[in-house]
């Protein structure tokens, strides 16, 4: 991925280009401390179509944030896990979650996403 254009290297743009996809933050969040298979991710992010989830996983892999391990078994077994670079995103995701929670509650809304169930265990 070409995150940095000649003469223009913005840290925030770079970060957003790597984690700013439709489901990328959710995927990264669910992989914190876990190795998951495609079906497990699909269950955790039911609003993502299989095609979109696959695309987002490929982009995260291309950006070096996760690894995809294929096992030579039938049926095929593929697992996804965070790389060291992916793990380094954790503090950003935690701050984003907490900021969003405060904003939603301040707007009189209840947090209702797949991240909420696991927030207590992620620190």
Coordinates of N, CA and C in Angstrom, one line a residue:
X1 N 0.8 -1.2 0.0 CA 0.0 0.0 0.0 C 0.9 1.2 0.0
X2 N 0.5 2.2 -0.8 CA 1.3 3.4 -0.9 C 0.6 4.4 0.0
X3 N 1.0 4.4 1.3 CA 0.4 5.3 2.3 C 1.0 6.7 2.2
X4 N 2.1 6.8 1.7 CA 2.8 8.1 1.7 C 3.1 8.6 0.3
X5 N 2.6 9.7 -0.1 CA 2.9 10.3 -1.4 C 4.1 11.2 -1.3
X6 N 4.8 11.4 -2.4 CA 6.0 12.2 -2.5 C 5.7 13.6 -1.9
X7 N 6.4 13.9 -0.9 CA 6.3 15.2 -0.3 C 5.2 15.4 0.7
X8 N 4.4 14.4 0.9 CA 3.2 14.5 1.8 C 3.2 13.2 2.7
X9 N 3.6 13.3 3.9 CA 3.7 12.2 4.8 C 2.9 12.6 6.1
X10 N 1.6 12.4 6.1 CA 0.8 12.8 7.3 C 0.6 11.5 8.1
X11 N 1.0 11.6 9.4 CA 0.8 10.4 10.3 C -0.7 10.0 10.4
X12 N -1.6 11.0 10.5 CA -3.0 10.6 10.7 C -3.6 10.0 9.4
X13 N -3.2 10.6 8.3 CA -3.6 10.0 7.0 C -3.1 8.6 6.8
X14 N -1.9 8.4 7.2 CA -1.3 7.0 7.1 C -2.0 6.1 8.0
X15 N -2.3 6.4 9.2 CA -3.0 5.6 10.2 C -4.4 5.2 9.6
X16 N -5.1 6.3 9.2 CA -6.5 6.1 8.7 C -6.5 5.2 7.4
X17 N -5.5 5.4 6.6 CA -5.4 4.6 5.3 C -5.2 3.1 5.6
X18 N -4.6 2.8 6.8 CA -4.3 1.4 7.1 C -5.5 0.8 7.9
X19 N -6.2 1.5 8.7 CA -7.2 0.9 9.6 C -8.6 1.5 9.3
X20 N -8.7 2.4 8.3 CA -10.0 3.1 8.1 C -11.0 2.4 7.2
X21 N -10.8 1.2 6.9 CA -11.8 0.5 6.0 C -13.1 0.2 6.8
X22 N -14.1 -0.2 6.1 CA -15.5 -0.3 6.6 C -15.5 -1.2 7.9
X23 N -14.8 -2.3 7.9 CA -14.8 -3.3 9.0 C -13.4 -3.5 9.6
X24 N -12.4 -2.8 9.2 CA -11.0 -3.0 9.6 C -10.9 -2.9 11.1
X25 N -11.4 -1.8 11.7 CA -11.3 -1.7 13.1 C -11.9 -2.8 13.9
X26 N -13.1 -3.2 13.4 CA -13.8 -4.4 14.1 C -12.9 -5.6 14.0
X27 N -12.4 -5.9 12.8 CA -11.6 -7.1 12.6 C -10.4 -7.0 13.6
X28 N -9.7 -5.9 13.6 CA -8.5 -5.8 14.5 C -8.9 -6.0 15.9
X29 N -10.0 -5.3 16.3 CA -10.5 -5.4 17.7 C -10.7 -6.9 18.1
X30 N -11.4 -7.7 17.3 CA -11.7 -9.0 17.6 C -10.4 -9.9 17.6
X31 N -9.4 -9.5 16.9 CA -8.2 -10.3 16.9 C -7.2 -10.0 18.0
X32 N -7.5 -9.0 18.8 CA -6.7 -8.7 19.9 C -6.7 -9.9 20.9
X33 N -5.5 -10.5 21.0 CA -5.4 -11.6 21.9 C -6.0 -12.9 21.4
X34 N -6.4 -12.9 20.2 CA -7.1 -14.1 19.6 C -6.6 -14.5 18.2
X35 N -6.6 -15.7 17.9 CA -6.4 -16.2 16.5 C -7.8 -16.7 16.1
X36 N -8.3 -16.2 15.0 CA -9.7 -16.6 14.6 C -9.7 -17.0 13.2
X37 N -10.7 -17.9 12.9 CA -11.0 -18.4 11.6 C -12.0 -17.4 10.9
X38 N -12.1 -17.5 9.6 CA -13.0 -16.7 8.9 C -14.4 -16.7 9.4
X39 N -14.9 -17.9 9.6 CA -16.3 -18.1 10.1 C -16.5 -17.5 11.5
X40 N -15.5 -17.5 12.3 CA -15.6 -16.9 13.6 C -15.7 -15.4 13.5
X41 N -14.9 -14.8 12.6 CA -14.9 -13.4 12.4 C -16.3 -13.0 11.8
X42 N -16.8 -13.8 10.9 CA -18.1 -13.5 10.2 C -19.2 -13.5 11.3
X43 N -19.1 -14.4 12.3 CA -20.2 -14.5 13.3 C -20.0 -13.2 14.2
X44 N -18.8 -12.8 14.4 CA -18.6 -11.6 15.3 C -19.0 -10.3 14.6
X45 N -18.9 -10.3 13.3 CA -19.2 -9.1 12.5 C -20.3 -9.5 11.4
X46 N -21.5 -9.8 11.9 CA -22.5 -10.3 11.0 C -23.0 -9.3 9.9
X47 N -22.8 -8.0 10.1 CA -23.2 -7.1 9.1 C -22.3 -7.0 7.9
X48 N -21.1 -7.6 8.0 CA -20.2 -7.7 6.9 C -20.5 -8.9 6.0
X49 N -20.6 -8.6 4.7 CA -20.8 -9.7 3.7 C -19.5 -10.5 3.7
X50 N -19.5 -11.7 3.2 CA -18.3 -12.5 3.1 C -17.3 -11.8 2.1
X51 N -17.8 -11.3 1.0 CA -17.0 -10.6 0.1 C -16.3 -9.4 0.7
X52 N -17.0 -8.6 1.5 CA -16.4 -7.4 2.1 C -15.4 -7.8 3.2
X53 N -15.8 -8.8 4.0 CA -14.9 -9.3 5.0 C -13.6 -9.8 4.4
X54 N -13.7 -10.6 3.4 CA -12.5 -11.1 2.7 C -11.6 -9.9 2.2
X55 N -12.2 -8.9 1.6 CA -11.5 -7.8 1.1 C -10.8 -7.0 2.2
X56 N -11.5 -6.8 3.3 CA -10.9 -6.1 4.4 C -9.7 -6.9 5.0
X57 N -9.9 -8.2 5.1 CA -8.8 -9.1 5.6 C -7.6 -9.0 4.7
X58 N -7.8 -9.1 3.4 CA -6.7 -9.0 2.5 C -5.9 -7.7 2.6
X59 N -6.7 -6.6 2.7 CA -6.0 -5.3 2.9 C -5.2 -5.2 4.2
X60 N -5.8 -5.7 5.2 CA -5.0 -5.7 6.5 C -3.8 -6.6 6.4
X61 N -3.9 -7.7 5.7 CA -2.7 -8.5 5.5 C -1.7 -7.8 4.7
X62 N -2.1 -7.2 3.6 CA -1.2 -6.4 2.7 C -0.5 -5.3 3.5
X63 N -1.2 -4.7 4.4 CA -0.6 -3.6 5.2 C 0.3 -4.1 6.4
X64 N 0.4 -5.5 6.5 CA 1.2 -6.0 7.6 C 0.6 -6.0 9.0
X65 N -0.7 -5.8 9.1 CA -1.3 -5.8 10.4 C -1.8 -7.1 10.9
X66 N -2.0 -8.1 10.0 CA -2.4 -9.4 10.4 C -1.7 -10.5 9.5
X67 N -1.7 -11.7 10.0 CA -1.2 -12.8 9.2 C -2.3 -13.7 8.9
X68 N -2.2 -14.4 7.8 CA -3.2 -15.4 7.3 C -2.4 -16.7 7.2
X69 N -2.8 -17.7 8.0 CA -2.2 -19.0 8.0 C -3.1 -20.0 7.4
X70 N -2.7 -20.7 6.3 CA -3.5 -21.7 5.7 C -2.9 -23.0 6.0
X71 N -3.8 -23.9 6.6 CA -3.3 -25.3 6.9 C -3.8 -26.3 5.8
X72 N -2.9 -27.2 5.4 CA -3.2 -28.1 4.3 C -4.0 -29.3 4.8
X73 N -5.3 -29.0 5.1 CA -6.2 -30.0 5.6 C -7.5 -29.8 4.7
X74 N -8.4 -30.9 4.8 CA -9.6 -30.8 4.1 C -10.7 -31.0 5.2
X75 N -11.7 -30.1 5.3 CA -11.8 -28.8 4.6 C -10.7 -27.9 4.9
X76 N -10.4 -26.9 4.1 CA -9.4 -25.9 4.3 C -9.5 -25.2 5.6
X77 N -8.4 -25.0 6.3 CA -8.5 -24.2 7.6 C -7.6 -23.0 7.4
X78 N -8.1 -21.8 7.6 CA -7.4 -20.6 7.5 C -7.6 -19.8 8.8
X79 N -6.5 -19.4 9.4 CA -6.6 -18.6 10.7 C -5.9 -17.2 10.5
X80 N -6.5 -16.3 11.2 CA -6.0 -14.9 11.1 C -5.5 -14.5 12.5
X81 N -4.4 -13.8 12.6 CA -3.9 -13.3 13.9 C -3.2 -12.0 13.6
X82 N -3.1 -11.2 14.7 CA -2.4 -9.9 14.5 C -0.9 -10.1 14.5
X83 N -0.2 -9.3 13.7 CA 1.2 -9.2 13.7 C 1.6 -8.3 14.9
X84 N 2.9 -8.1 15.1 CA 3.4 -7.1 16.0 C 2.9 -5.7 15.7
X85 N 2.9 -5.4 14.4 CA 2.4 -4.1 14.0 C 0.9 -4.0 14.3
X86 N 0.2 -5.1 14.0 CA -1.3 -5.1 14.4 C -1.5 -4.9 15.8
X87 N -0.7 -5.6 16.6 CA -0.9 -5.4 18.1 C -0.6 -4.0 18.5
X88 N 0.3 -3.3 17.8 CA 0.6 -1.9 18.2 C -0.6 -1.0 18.0
X89 N -1.6 -1.4 17.3 CA -2.8 -0.6 17.1 C -3.7 -0.6 18.3
X90 N -3.6 -1.6 19.1 CA -4.5 -1.8 20.3 C -4.8 -0.5 21.1
X91 N -3.8 0.3 21.5 CA -4.1 1.5 22.2 C -4.9 2.5 21.5
X92 N -4.8 2.6 20.2 CA -5.6 3.5 19.3 C -7.0 3.0 19.3
X93 N -7.2 1.7 19.2 CA -8.6 1.1 19.1 C -9.3 1.3 20.5
X94 N -8.5 1.2 21.6 CA -9.1 1.4 22.9 C -9.6 2.8 23.1
X95 N -8.8 3.8 22.7 CA -9.1 5.2 22.8 C -10.3 5.5 21.9
X96 N -10.3 5.0 20.7 CA -11.4 5.2 19.8 C -12.7 4.6 20.4
X97 N -12.7 3.4 21.0 CA -13.8 2.8 21.6 C -14.4 3.7 22.7
X98 N -13.5 4.1 23.6 CA -13.9 4.9 24.8 C -14.4 6.2 24.4
X99 N -13.8 6.9 23.4 CA -14.3 8.2 22.9 C -15.7 8.0 22.3
X100 N -15.8 7.0 21.5 CA -17.1 6.8 20.9 C -18.2 6.4 21.9
X101 N -17.8 5.7 22.9 CA -18.8 5.3 24.0 C -19.3 6.6 24.7
X102 N -18.3 7.5 25.0 CA -18.7 8.7 25.7 C -19.6 9.6 24.8
X103 N -19.2 9.6 23.5 CA -20.0 10.4 22.6 C -21.5 9.9 22.5
X104 N -21.6 8.6 22.3 CA -22.9 8.0 22.2 C -23.7 8.2 23.5
X105 N -23.1 7.9 24.6 CA -23.9 8.1 25.9 C -24.3 9.6 26.1
X106 N -23.4 10.5 25.7 CA -23.7 11.9 25.8 C -24.8 12.3 24.9
X107 N -25.0 11.5 23.8 CA -26.1 11.7 22.9 C -27.4 11.0 23.2
X108 N -27.3 10.3 24.4 CA -28.5 9.5 24.9 C -28.7 8.2 24.2
X109 N -27.6 7.7 23.6 CA -27.7 6.4 22.9 C -26.9 5.3 23.7
X110 N -27.3 4.1 23.4 CA -26.7 2.9 24.1 C -25.7 2.3 23.1
X111 N -24.6 1.9 23.6 CA -23.6 1.2 22.8 C -24.1 -0.2 22.4
X112 N -24.2 -0.5 21.2 CA -24.7 -1.8 20.7 C -24.0 -2.3 19.5
X113 N -22.8 -2.7 19.7 CA -22.0 -3.3 18.6 C -21.2 -4.5 19.2
X114 N -20.6 -5.2 18.2 CA -19.9 -6.5 18.6 C -18.7 -6.2 19.5
X115 N -18.2 -5.0 19.5 CA -17.1 -4.6 20.3 C -17.4 -4.5 21.8
X116 N -18.7 -4.1 22.1 CA -19.1 -3.9 23.5 C -19.0 -5.1 24.3
X117 N -19.3 -6.3 23.8 CA -19.3 -7.5 24.5 C -17.9 -7.9 25.0
X118 N -16.9 -7.4 24.3 CA -15.5 -7.8 24.7 C -14.7 -6.7 25.3
X119 N -15.2 -5.5 25.4 CA -14.5 -4.3 25.9 C -13.9 -4.5 27.3
X120 N -14.7 -5.1 28.1 CA -14.3 -5.3 29.5 C -13.0 -6.2 29.6
X121 N -12.9 -7.1 28.7 CA -11.7 -8.0 28.7 C -10.5 -7.5 27.9
X122 N -10.7 -6.4 27.3 CA -9.6 -5.8 26.5 C -9.0 -4.6 27.2
X123 N -7.8 -4.7 27.7 CA -7.2 -3.5 28.4 C -5.7 -3.4 28.0

